[in-house]
């Protein structure tokens, strides 16, 4: 049995835990990092990285079936599904050293590869080591939520933890859940040659702007994905290669089943009650300061904090609590400026308020500016004209942006920065951007906020005529 005294003990070496550990250790804190599974957590091993690698292969395959309008003869790509999965595995392996035990030990961090649990409000046990710390950070993440559907225990199903390991292409993938994870996996598999049916109990992409989400779903349907909404699942049954999903709208049959209905925060076996840390099914109960009210030594970051579940949120949380833990400064996690994206093709991205939320909050003060991709020269030149930007603005400042279209995930960055820093639209409208770029969509949307009051305005015209008479 060994004993360690430290400043900060972190449980979980995923996006949140690693960010806290690296920051705190490099600023001089004595840090212990405990991880029971793979270094890198969900994002690296079974989330962002493999899903984006799979989508990239799918996009490549899809692009080969297009191009006639540019004079390129489409072909039917030959898809070696196992080799696609090698590409996914290689992407993970290439990034893995950044999250590795060796790298973090290089920062002077003690890394323990065990399950951690509290033994008292100020002490944890991991394997045969006890750790006493001034502060504890719970960065234990989430796992796929599998609801108790009739028959689920006897039916083989995949989750994000297993689907990337599949070496044989599913003949017909049934996806229960039409959120971002289900929809991304649906498009990836469809483009790689599977039949795909998405079964959603309510509205697919229900957290996004309904108008642009509907446009995306239309595009996915046109690619051959069947998307059934309002189809609440009542039972599942079957065996490897022959799965049946019963819903209130009818029965669906396929070869494989992916459960993508949501996420459940991981708190089990942590001994939270022993440490007097309040928690519920949404996660560890924390305030805006990400600190437990029932045990002030304890913080929660990332998915474990029970809010928006994204890697960039986990990284943001790390910065918030480092300020509080290391410097004793007040620090709060906000959500209004947090963007997110669904990495389909075209992509769908959001930051700030949707149109409906902005209308409710700002009423008549709201102006919604729309820019269609088919008005952008680069989008036209590249044949990527499906898409729209909706900019929600109040008193010359952005309060929200929704983008459907090519590179929506990149374009949303400008609005994330603008909303976070309260930047005026005039600054974005006044920026000089390279031509022709998709980024001009953002600039033109900001410009359009002003052009309505500048162009076709009698007062402006009178002023210009008057000035023209006087200046030499
Ligand atoms: C399919 C999929 C695609 C995604 N794509 C994106 C994306 O494109 N962009 C994005 O921003 N987000 C994406 N996400 C979400 C993102 O992966 C998570 O928000 C992020 O990984 C959360 O990081 P975390 O540090 O909170 O938790 P995790 O990364 O889950 O890390 C938690 C770690 O804690 C460990 N742990 C738990 N309990 C204990 C214990 N008692 N003792 C020791 N160790 C413990 C676990 O083993 C795990 O390694 C995706 C998620 C999925 C499922």
XYZ file of C-alpha atoms and ligand atoms in Angstrom:
525
model
C 0.000 0.000 0.000
C 1.444 3.393 -0.941
C 0.287 6.879 -0.058
C 0.499 10.112 -2.072
C -0.160 13.661 -0.884
C -0.847 16.099 -3.712
C -2.507 19.373 -4.629
C -4.878 18.053 -7.275
C -6.142 14.530 -7.860
C -7.936 14.078 -11.182
C -10.129 11.107 -12.031
C -10.383 10.427 -15.753
C -7.799 10.989 -18.488
C -10.188 12.080 -21.241
C -10.465 15.538 -22.790
C -11.366 17.228 -19.486
C -8.999 15.435 -17.118
C -6.018 15.700 -19.455
C -6.552 19.431 -19.978
C -6.733 20.083 -16.240
C -3.701 17.871 -15.573
C -1.480 19.434 -18.246
C -2.404 22.994 -17.279
C -2.126 22.528 -13.523
C 1.141 20.563 -13.596
C 2.836 22.995 -15.962
C 1.905 25.813 -13.598
C 3.554 24.087 -10.656
C 0.821 22.050 -8.943
C 1.516 18.500 -7.726
C -0.932 16.429 -9.769
C -2.121 12.822 -9.660
C -4.117 11.577 -12.677
C -6.093 8.344 -12.397
C -7.465 6.483 -15.417
C -9.046 3.036 -15.389
C -9.259 2.610 -19.176
C -7.543 4.024 -22.235
C -5.701 7.333 -22.002
C -7.582 9.901 -24.090
C -11.076 8.808 -23.037
C -14.063 8.843 -25.335
C -13.028 11.542 -27.769
C -9.847 9.833 -28.877
C -10.896 6.202 -28.634
C -14.617 5.990 -29.395
C -15.932 9.481 -30.127
C -14.721 12.500 -32.071
C -11.604 11.044 -33.674
C -12.928 7.706 -35.011
C -16.254 9.252 -36.068
C -14.548 12.027 -38.031
C -12.087 9.575 -39.586
C -14.967 7.329 -40.689
C -16.881 10.319 -42.087
C -13.774 11.385 -44.024
C -13.553 7.968 -45.703
C -17.270 8.125 -46.440
C -16.924 11.589 -47.999
C -14.094 10.367 -50.176
C -16.222 7.440 -51.372
C -19.194 9.705 -52.008
C -17.182 12.225 -54.012
C -16.256 9.454 -56.479
C -19.934 8.977 -57.278
C -20.278 12.665 -58.224
C -18.654 15.069 -60.663
C -20.541 14.616 -63.957
C -21.519 18.293 -63.929
C -17.803 19.172 -63.718
C -16.943 16.830 -66.545
C -15.691 14.017 -64.348
C -17.238 10.620 -64.933
C -18.600 9.219 -61.673
C -17.508 5.728 -60.686
C -18.774 3.256 -58.160
C -15.993 3.124 -55.569
C -14.696 -0.199 -54.365
C -14.858 -0.034 -50.604
C -12.618 -2.238 -48.475
C -14.477 -1.781 -45.209
C -11.726 -3.387 -43.118
C -9.182 -1.012 -44.681
C -11.462 1.925 -43.892
C -11.369 0.784 -40.287
C -7.575 0.601 -40.492
C -7.639 4.273 -41.476
C -9.823 4.946 -38.410
C -7.439 2.995 -36.157
C -4.406 4.777 -37.656
C -5.985 8.177 -36.991
C -6.422 7.228 -33.329
C -2.898 5.811 -33.109
C -1.389 8.950 -34.656
C -3.059 11.235 -32.123
C -2.635 8.881 -29.128
C 0.915 9.977 -28.159
C -0.444 13.446 -27.344
C -2.676 11.872 -24.675
C -0.213 9.191 -23.564
C 0.849 8.272 -20.058
C 4.490 8.940 -21.005
C 3.730 12.489 -22.148
C 1.829 13.303 -18.982
C 4.493 11.755 -16.770
C 6.885 14.035 -18.630
C 4.962 16.976 -17.126
C 5.776 15.580 -13.667
C 2.285 14.106 -13.189
C 1.826 10.822 -11.327
C -0.382 8.690 -13.591
C -2.168 5.743 -12.013
C -3.952 3.241 -14.290
C -6.645 2.023 -11.881
C -10.268 2.563 -10.948
C -10.559 5.436 -8.425
C -13.048 5.788 -5.596
C -13.431 8.047 -2.596
C -12.713 6.508 0.811
C -13.452 9.759 2.658
C -14.318 13.360 1.715
C -10.601 14.108 1.218
C -9.073 10.798 0.213
C -9.280 8.411 -2.739
C -8.083 4.912 -3.391
C -6.800 3.674 -6.742
C -5.480 0.112 -6.721
C -3.203 -0.125 -3.724
C -2.492 3.611 -3.609
C -4.280 6.099 -1.379
C -4.285 9.698 -2.503
C -4.895 12.646 -0.228
C -5.483 15.869 -2.137
C -6.425 19.477 -1.505
C -8.684 19.369 -4.585
C -10.324 16.543 -6.543
C -11.441 16.848 -10.150
C -14.021 14.385 -11.433
C -13.642 14.061 -15.193
C -15.230 10.647 -15.490
C -17.124 11.299 -18.727
C -20.175 9.490 -19.997
C -21.147 6.226 -21.611
C -23.856 5.322 -24.139
C -27.292 5.315 -22.578
C -29.117 2.084 -23.321
C -32.734 2.342 -22.164
C -34.539 -0.754 -20.895
C -36.302 -1.518 -24.182
C -38.162 -4.793 -24.267
C -35.799 -7.486 -25.624
C -32.617 -5.394 -25.501
C -30.825 -7.808 -23.180
C -31.122 -10.677 -25.644
C -30.441 -8.692 -28.822
C -26.943 -7.930 -30.096
C -26.372 -4.195 -30.458
C -23.531 -1.802 -31.148
C -22.698 1.475 -29.440
C -20.031 4.075 -30.138
C -17.740 1.903 -28.019
C -17.988 -1.064 -30.392
C -19.017 0.173 -33.840
C -15.575 1.459 -34.817
C -14.094 -1.988 -34.209
C -16.480 -3.639 -36.688
C -14.393 -4.936 -39.596
C -17.276 -6.144 -41.791
C -19.657 -3.699 -43.373
C -23.186 -3.953 -41.950
C -25.600 -4.917 -44.731
C -28.365 -2.851 -43.149
C -27.637 -0.675 -40.133
C -30.598 0.227 -37.941
C -29.792 3.285 -35.848
C -31.985 4.011 -32.846
C -31.562 7.716 -32.115
C -31.517 10.640 -34.548
C -29.195 12.946 -32.624
C -25.802 14.080 -33.941
C -24.078 10.752 -33.171
C -26.787 8.647 -34.839
C -27.001 10.951 -37.853
C -23.219 11.087 -38.368
C -22.979 7.302 -38.206
C -25.947 6.984 -40.563
C -24.332 9.091 -43.274
C -20.923 7.465 -42.830
C -22.331 3.955 -43.231
C -24.661 4.861 -46.084
C -21.816 6.364 -48.072
C -19.670 3.319 -47.331
C -22.304 1.079 -48.847
C -24.667 -0.005 -46.065
C -28.402 0.361 -46.149
C -29.316 2.617 -43.229
C -32.527 3.267 -41.312
C -32.625 5.861 -38.534
C -35.416 5.393 -36.005
C -36.142 8.435 -33.873
C -38.865 8.651 -31.233
C -39.306 12.417 -31.561
C -37.674 14.769 -34.070
C -34.254 13.998 -35.590
C -31.635 16.644 -34.794
C -34.246 18.040 -32.419
C -31.799 20.329 -30.581
C -30.911 22.233 -33.743
C -32.716 24.934 -35.715
C -35.713 23.040 -37.142
C -35.615 24.701 -40.566
C -31.963 23.969 -41.327
C -32.094 20.566 -39.617
C -34.970 19.668 -41.944
C -32.892 20.694 -44.970
C -30.079 18.434 -43.802
C -32.436 15.531 -43.199
C -33.840 16.040 -46.700
C -30.343 15.786 -48.128
C -29.625 12.623 -46.127
C -32.884 11.080 -47.316
C -31.873 11.919 -50.879
C -28.666 9.944 -50.281
C -30.822 6.926 -49.486
C -31.000 7.021 -45.696
C -34.413 6.169 -44.348
C -35.216 8.449 -41.414
C -38.345 7.619 -39.440
C -39.336 10.289 -36.931
C -41.955 9.999 -34.199
C -41.247 6.264 -34.151
C -40.986 5.364 -30.490
C -39.293 1.985 -30.094
C -41.324 -0.584 -28.173
C -39.192 -3.724 -28.574
C -36.114 -5.145 -30.245
C -35.315 -8.751 -31.080
C -33.153 -10.940 -33.275
C -29.648 -12.252 -33.564
C -26.388 -11.394 -35.355
C -27.317 -10.411 -38.934
C -31.107 -10.313 -38.435
C -32.454 -7.620 -36.141
C -36.030 -6.395 -35.766
C -37.044 -3.105 -34.173
C -40.721 -2.679 -33.308
C -42.011 0.868 -33.059
C -45.328 2.620 -32.655
C -45.066 3.369 -36.393
C -44.275 -0.128 -37.515
C -41.500 -2.697 -37.716
C -38.000 -2.226 -39.155
C -35.599 -4.980 -40.091
C -31.863 -4.846 -40.562
C -28.635 -6.722 -39.994
C -27.066 -4.590 -37.235
C -28.371 -2.294 -34.531
C -26.652 0.849 -33.274
C -27.937 2.381 -30.048
C -27.415 6.144 -30.158
C -30.164 7.476 -27.917
C -28.089 9.584 -25.574
C -25.363 9.595 -22.950
C -25.256 8.675 -19.298
C -22.744 10.290 -16.956
C -20.297 7.849 -15.332
C -20.499 8.132 -11.554
C -20.759 4.499 -10.494
C -18.176 3.051 -8.166
C -16.763 6.509 -7.389
C -17.892 6.493 -3.759
C -19.599 9.871 -4.161
C -21.814 9.341 -1.138
C -18.804 8.585 1.078
C -17.335 11.914 -0.041
C -20.653 13.780 0.415
C -20.693 14.744 -3.267
C -24.246 15.363 -4.450
C -25.111 13.855 -7.812
C -28.111 12.744 -9.839
C -28.757 11.088 -13.175
C -27.579 14.227 -15.005
C -24.131 14.075 -13.392
C -22.226 15.583 -10.503
C -24.242 18.475 -9.066
C -22.131 21.601 -9.491
C -22.777 25.316 -9.760
C -21.501 27.635 -12.489
C -18.124 27.435 -10.743
C -18.099 23.676 -11.530
C -17.600 23.003 -7.824
C -19.650 20.678 -5.643
C -21.664 22.601 -3.059
C -21.661 19.607 -0.731
C -17.887 19.040 -0.810
C -15.938 22.175 -1.730
C -12.788 20.155 -2.433
C -14.474 18.559 -5.425
C -14.889 19.924 -8.970
C -16.448 18.274 -12.038
C -15.548 18.962 -15.665
C -16.600 17.755 -19.101
C -19.444 15.309 -19.540
C -19.408 14.529 -15.806
C -20.571 18.082 -15.074
C -23.833 17.201 -16.793
C -24.157 20.062 -19.291
C -23.204 20.248 -22.959
C -21.194 17.141 -23.792
C -18.399 18.136 -26.134
C -14.633 17.921 -26.088
C -14.260 21.680 -26.471
C -16.560 22.151 -23.462
C -14.369 19.830 -21.394
C -11.327 21.868 -22.430
C -13.117 25.120 -21.562
C -14.127 23.729 -18.157
C -10.468 22.924 -17.474
C -9.522 26.581 -17.923
C -12.360 27.688 -15.649
C -11.389 25.466 -12.735
C -7.638 25.964 -13.088
C -8.228 29.675 -12.448
C -10.185 28.810 -9.319
C -8.010 25.952 -7.994
C -4.581 27.407 -8.677
C -5.138 31.094 -8.151
C -8.216 31.174 -5.928
C -9.902 33.529 -8.400
C -13.664 33.514 -8.972
C -14.463 31.732 -12.190
C -17.684 30.624 -13.869
C -18.513 28.388 -16.804
C -20.931 30.025 -19.214
C -22.792 28.359 -22.067
C -24.069 31.149 -24.340
C -20.898 31.170 -26.450
C -20.407 27.413 -26.818
C -20.647 26.217 -30.426
C -21.371 22.718 -31.653
C -21.433 20.979 -34.986
C -22.783 17.863 -36.611
C -20.053 16.747 -38.979
C -22.211 15.473 -41.790
C -21.792 16.652 -45.380
C -23.181 19.304 -45.511
C -22.505 20.107 -41.883
C -24.799 21.767 -39.391
C -23.368 24.137 -36.788
C -24.776 26.334 -34.068
C -23.608 28.933 -31.594
C -25.642 31.139 -29.304
C -29.392 31.371 -29.770
C -31.379 29.664 -32.495
C -33.899 31.837 -34.328
C -36.763 30.616 -32.112
C -34.789 31.200 -28.898
C -33.668 34.633 -30.077
C -37.245 35.619 -30.966
C -38.457 34.580 -27.557
C -35.693 36.475 -25.794
C -35.405 39.622 -27.907
C -38.812 39.978 -29.589
C -38.978 42.816 -32.115
C -35.376 43.868 -31.475
C -34.198 40.734 -33.284
C -33.069 40.801 -36.889
C -32.473 37.548 -38.741
C -30.113 37.818 -41.695
C -29.937 34.913 -44.133
C -27.163 34.193 -46.590
C -27.581 31.367 -49.052
C -24.500 29.409 -50.119
C -25.607 29.722 -53.739
C -24.770 33.436 -53.551
C -21.152 32.685 -52.612
C -18.715 32.508 -55.529
C -16.488 29.831 -53.995
C -19.449 27.610 -53.200
C -20.637 28.015 -56.814
C -17.180 27.244 -58.236
C -16.945 24.097 -56.139
C -20.545 22.983 -56.685
C -21.241 23.146 -52.941
C -24.228 25.469 -53.059
C -26.572 23.671 -50.680
C -26.618 25.653 -47.482
C -27.711 28.692 -45.558
C -26.352 30.882 -42.796
C -28.874 32.367 -40.399
C -27.486 35.182 -38.314
C -29.466 36.396 -35.318
C -28.523 39.971 -34.418
C -29.674 42.512 -31.868
C -28.530 46.148 -31.758
C -25.578 45.569 -34.066
C -24.256 42.483 -32.278
C -24.676 38.767 -32.999
C -26.683 36.733 -30.481
C -26.717 33.481 -32.448
C -25.746 31.841 -35.709
C -26.848 28.647 -37.408
C -25.044 27.346 -40.461
C -25.970 24.479 -42.729
C -23.498 23.875 -45.522
C -19.965 23.015 -46.531
C -17.434 23.749 -43.772
C -20.188 24.901 -41.408
C -18.043 23.581 -38.541
C -15.207 25.940 -39.532
C -17.385 28.930 -40.436
C -19.169 28.901 -37.075
C -15.837 29.778 -35.410
C -16.141 33.440 -36.383
C -19.514 33.689 -34.651
C -18.235 31.783 -31.617
C -15.467 34.358 -31.232
C -17.817 37.268 -31.946
C -20.418 36.150 -29.393
C -17.790 35.314 -26.755
C -16.155 38.716 -27.137
C -19.318 40.791 -27.823
C -17.830 41.881 -31.138
C -19.905 44.346 -33.169
C -21.137 43.215 -36.571
C -19.444 46.287 -38.058
C -16.049 44.727 -37.215
C -16.897 41.536 -39.101
C -18.434 43.448 -41.997
C -15.310 45.610 -42.183
C -12.824 42.735 -42.260
C -10.993 42.079 -45.519
C -11.092 38.403 -46.428
C -9.443 36.531 -49.265
C -11.653 36.102 -52.336
C -13.174 33.669 -53.171
C -13.741 31.922 -49.837
C -16.686 30.454 -48.016
C -15.726 32.772 -45.149
C -17.165 35.647 -47.164
C -20.595 34.238 -46.290
C -20.004 35.394 -42.701
C -18.728 38.805 -43.759
C -21.607 39.391 -46.168
C -24.174 38.395 -43.556
C -22.695 40.959 -41.189
C -22.632 43.512 -44.022
C -26.265 42.835 -44.870
C -27.212 43.886 -41.375
C -26.166 47.415 -42.378
C -26.845 47.468 -46.113
C -30.613 47.559 -45.641
C -30.261 50.874 -43.816
C -27.495 52.243 -46.121
C -28.779 51.311 -49.583
C -32.086 52.603 -50.967
C -32.249 55.031 -48.078
C -33.446 58.504 -49.163
C -31.635 60.241 -46.340
C -28.310 58.630 -47.304
C -28.886 59.463 -50.984
C -29.623 63.099 -50.188
C -26.520 63.326 -48.014
C -24.302 61.802 -50.721
C -25.664 64.174 -53.407
C -25.066 67.147 -51.130
C -21.499 66.119 -50.309
C -20.767 65.455 -54.002
C -21.657 69.092 -54.792
C -19.170 70.435 -52.261
C -16.121 68.237 -52.436
C -13.604 69.126 -55.174
C -19.541 9.002 -31.291
C -19.175 10.297 -30.612
C -18.696 11.333 -31.367
C -18.349 12.529 -30.757
N -17.890 13.547 -31.525
C -17.564 14.721 -30.960
C -17.052 15.776 -31.737
O -16.901 15.659 -32.944
N -16.719 16.935 -31.117
C -16.874 17.095 -29.762
O -16.558 18.161 -29.241
N -17.348 16.101 -28.982
C -17.689 14.922 -29.552
N -18.145 13.900 -28.766
C -18.249 14.112 -27.308
C -16.876 13.968 -26.643
O -16.317 12.721 -26.998
C -17.031 14.063 -25.117
O -17.749 15.223 -24.786
C -15.666 14.135 -24.442
O -14.922 12.971 -24.718
C -15.859 14.268 -22.917
O -14.616 14.274 -22.287
P -14.520 13.942 -20.729
O -13.124 14.231 -20.329
O -15.617 14.604 -20.014
O -14.839 12.378 -20.638
P -14.174 11.106 -21.333
O -13.422 11.444 -22.547
O -15.273 10.109 -21.457
O -13.128 10.600 -20.265
C -13.518 10.071 -19.038
C -12.479 9.086 -18.570
O -12.694 8.809 -17.192
C -12.363 7.460 -16.948
N -13.015 7.061 -15.686
C -14.341 7.083 -15.406
N -14.562 6.689 -14.129
C -13.349 6.411 -13.601
C -12.910 5.970 -12.325
N -13.768 5.754 -11.328
N -11.591 5.782 -12.140
C -10.697 6.017 -13.133
N -11.048 6.442 -14.356
C -12.358 6.649 -14.578
C -12.895 6.748 -18.179
O -12.268 5.508 -18.366
C -12.572 7.750 -19.295
O -11.349 7.464 -19.927
C -18.492 12.685 -29.352
C -18.953 11.611 -28.577
C -19.288 10.439 -29.201
C -19.788 9.312 -28.352
